[in-house]
Amino acid sequence: MEYLKNGVSYVGVNDFDRKIFDALLPLPYGTSYNSYLIEGCEKTVLIDTVDFAKSEELLKNLKGVKKIDYIVSNHAEQDHSGSIKVVLDKYPEARVLTTAYCKSMLMDLHHIDETKFELVTENEEVSLGDKTLKFIFTPWAHWPETFSTYLMEDKILFSCDFFGAHFASDELFVGDEKEALKNAKVYFAEIMMPFREILKRNLEKVEELELEIIAPSHGLIHNKPRLILDAYKSWLYDEPKNKVLIPYVSMHGSTEVLVRDLESKLKDNNIEVAVVNLEKEDLGVVAEHLVDSKFLILGVPTLLNEAHPVVTMTASIIRMLKSKMGHVGIIGSYGWGGRAIESIENSLEGLSVEYFEPILIKGLARENDLELITKLVEDIKKIINY
Ligand code: FEO
């Protein structure tokens, strides 16, 4: 066991080998399922559990723990709730402390017996003897039932997914701040970003607490909470930058010619640009840039008369993530059929953005085709200088 503070220890598990989350999100650094044990002078509490696949490791980490009075379930998603039944089997006297909403989800997801629960309400306090838990409701971070648990005397917030990052490590606390923020930003983009408005209210609640530690359910623990709080403030509130994000695929190089011409002309005009080759880089790179880009230009070749499906899928995910980006363009090439634009527009349908005139070139772009790219850059400049 590793200690965060006296009587508060880390009993979570690293998953260095996990490569993907939600069968979608790449995990270049694996992940961790953070679980914490709080031993008060009267009651012992486990904060969240771990993915079922790692339940044996959790039990090993609890070796020597004679009783658990409560399992706090901050969030019903299986990566944190998946071992609740295993823990209840080992500690049958334990009760699951959670909200009515989370309880109903846990019963649906794991068929946990109703008698195992005790419900808590917002700001309710539960004494462990010399330590006190307080429940801070932080919904939509990132499911509707999600809440956080504040350990009052030790000033620790167990925030579950809120402020987390997918990062497996043998270290306990954030060391390399730059790396920690980069991982947290990708994580924010992939699962928190669509819920920005309600997260602003959650952040306000957290800011009211006296905090020495923020202990999320994934990744390293923040013993300098200001770092992650300020980052969330920026990601939630700041206006997007005058930055152009260009995710693209190119099968035979024709779309790449358009993308590189656009990149070069944007740079000539001192406009920040992030080019992401979707064949080589993963979705996390796109998501990270989405957090602060005002412009999105998708580079798409045509395959079997439609948009290349890697770009179509990326467009669908971009729509789901609801970033602050306000202007979208589509550029690409085709050989004999030209329905790529329509496919991408369908994938983005419902986004509240303004579209640039799409640029779809037959074959390899000629000099006069590239004038369309020049015009696109001029249109971007007009918006920036407006
Ligand atoms: Fe880490 Fe939403 O579960």
Tab-separated table of N, CA and C in Angstrom, residues 122-123 125 134-138 148 150-152 155-157 162-163 199-214 225-226 229-230 233 237:
chain	number	residue	atom	x	y	z
A	122	GLU	N	-26.677	15.096	-1.615
A	122	GLU	CA	-25.661	16.137	-1.853
A	122	GLU	C	-25.269	16.816	-0.545
A	123	ASN	N	-23.975	16.952	-0.356
A	123	ASN	CA	-23.378	17.605	0.824
A	123	ASN	C	-23.588	16.837	2.130
A	125	GLU	N	-22.806	14.401	5.115
A	125	GLU	CA	-21.522	14.011	5.724
A	125	GLU	C	-21.678	12.661	6.412
A	134	LYS	N	-17.674	13.843	2.775
A	134	LYS	CA	-18.755	14.734	2.340
A	134	LYS	C	-18.951	14.511	0.847
A	135	PHE	N	-20.203	14.413	0.435
A	135	PHE	CA	-20.465	14.057	-0.958
A	135	PHE	C	-20.792	15.306	-1.785
A	136	ILE	N	-19.979	15.526	-2.784
A	136	ILE	CA	-20.091	16.707	-3.649
A	136	ILE	C	-20.625	16.230	-5.000
A	137	PHE	N	-21.784	16.699	-5.379
A	137	PHE	CA	-22.379	16.211	-6.627
A	137	PHE	C	-21.742	16.905	-7.833
A	138	THR	N	-21.190	16.116	-8.703
A	138	THR	CA	-20.512	16.636	-9.907
A	138	THR	C	-21.044	15.879	-11.137
A	148	SER	N	-18.474	13.245	-6.514
A	148	SER	CA	-17.134	13.207	-5.927
A	148	SER	C	-17.266	13.091	-4.415
A	150	TYR	N	-15.398	14.094	-0.766
A	150	TYR	CA	-14.403	14.975	-0.140
A	150	TYR	C	-14.091	14.457	1.263
A	151	LEU	N	-12.825	14.245	1.515
A	151	LEU	CA	-12.402	13.824	2.853
A	151	LEU	C	-11.996	15.097	3.597
A	152	MET	N	-12.870	15.534	4.500
A	152	MET	CA	-12.788	16.905	5.007
A	152	MET	C	-11.499	17.197	5.782
A	155	LYS	N	-8.523	17.121	3.477
A	155	LYS	CA	-8.636	18.025	2.319
A	155	LYS	C	-8.303	17.316	0.995
A	156	ILE	N	-8.842	16.096	0.894
A	156	ILE	CA	-8.635	15.309	-0.330
A	156	ILE	C	-9.968	15.179	-1.059
A	157	LEU	N	-9.960	15.455	-2.350
A	157	LEU	CA	-11.158	15.231	-3.160
A	157	LEU	C	-10.932	13.989	-4.021
A	162	PHE	N	-13.447	12.887	-13.142
A	162	PHE	CA	-13.172	14.335	-13.178
A	162	PHE	C	-11.694	14.557	-12.806
A	163	PHE	N	-10.976	15.281	-13.630
A	163	PHE	CA	-9.547	15.604	-13.422
A	163	PHE	C	-8.607	14.409	-13.641
A	199	LEU	N	-20.037	21.227	-16.433
A	199	LEU	CA	-18.728	21.081	-15.760
A	199	LEU	C	-18.259	22.410	-15.168
A	200	LYS	N	-18.665	23.515	-15.788
A	200	LYS	CA	-18.301	24.813	-15.204
A	200	LYS	C	-18.902	24.939	-13.802
A	201	ARG	N	-20.130	24.487	-13.656
A	201	ARG	CA	-20.776	24.553	-12.329
A	201	ARG	C	-20.091	23.593	-11.356
A	202	ASN	N	-19.712	22.430	-11.863
A	202	ASN	CA	-18.988	21.477	-11.006
A	202	ASN	C	-17.657	22.064	-10.535
A	203	LEU	N	-16.984	22.718	-11.470
A	203	LEU	CA	-15.680	23.300	-11.128
A	203	LEU	C	-15.846	24.364	-10.044
A	204	GLU	N	-16.908	25.143	-10.140
A	204	GLU	CA	-17.167	26.161	-9.107
A	204	GLU	C	-17.328	25.496	-7.735
A	205	LYS	N	-18.050	24.385	-7.704
A	205	LYS	CA	-18.232	23.680	-6.423
A	205	LYS	C	-16.895	23.207	-5.865
A	206	VAL	N	-16.065	22.676	-6.756
A	206	VAL	CA	-14.760	22.165	-6.309
A	206	VAL	C	-13.879	23.315	-5.809
A	207	GLU	N	-13.965	24.449	-6.501
A	207	GLU	CA	-13.137	25.603	-6.119
A	207	GLU	C	-13.501	26.114	-4.726
A	208	GLU	N	-14.694	25.813	-4.252
A	208	GLU	CA	-15.095	26.262	-2.907
A	208	GLU	C	-14.447	25.425	-1.798
A	209	LEU	N	-13.900	24.278	-2.164
A	209	LEU	CA	-13.327	23.377	-1.154
A	209	LEU	C	-11.882	23.757	-0.849
A	210	GLU	N	-11.477	23.536	0.372
A	210	GLU	CA	-10.035	23.638	0.688
A	210	GLU	C	-9.397	22.341	0.225
A	211	LEU	N	-8.421	22.432	-0.645
A	211	LEU	CA	-7.892	21.207	-1.256
A	211	LEU	C	-6.378	21.108	-1.099
A	212	GLU	N	-5.941	19.958	-0.680
A	212	GLU	CA	-4.494	19.663	-0.709
A	212	GLU	C	-4.192	18.607	-1.762
A	213	ILE	N	-5.175	17.737	-2.016
A	213	ILE	CA	-4.961	16.656	-2.985
A	213	ILE	C	-6.242	16.443	-3.792
A	214	ILE	N	-6.083	16.260	-5.095
A	214	ILE	CA	-7.186	15.744	-5.917
A	214	ILE	C	-6.768	14.355	-6.375
A	225	PRO	N	-3.096	20.755	-6.494
A	225	PRO	CA	-4.380	20.776	-7.219
A	225	PRO	C	-4.561	21.966	-8.162
A	226	ARG	N	-3.854	23.070	-7.855
A	226	ARG	CA	-4.024	24.270	-8.692
A	226	ARG	C	-3.697	23.973	-10.163
A	229	LEU	N	-6.743	22.320	-11.724
A	229	LEU	CA	-7.906	23.215	-11.647
A	229	LEU	C	-7.766	24.351	-12.656
A	230	ASP	N	-6.571	24.915	-12.752
A	230	ASP	CA	-6.369	26.012	-13.716
A	230	ASP	C	-6.471	25.508	-15.150
A	233	LYS	N	-10.073	25.145	-15.953
A	233	LYS	CA	-10.648	26.482	-16.122
A	233	LYS	C	-10.389	26.972	-17.548
A	237	TYR	N	-13.342	27.554	-20.202
A	237	TYR	CA	-13.774	28.941	-20.375
A	237	TYR	C	-13.088	29.687	-21.524
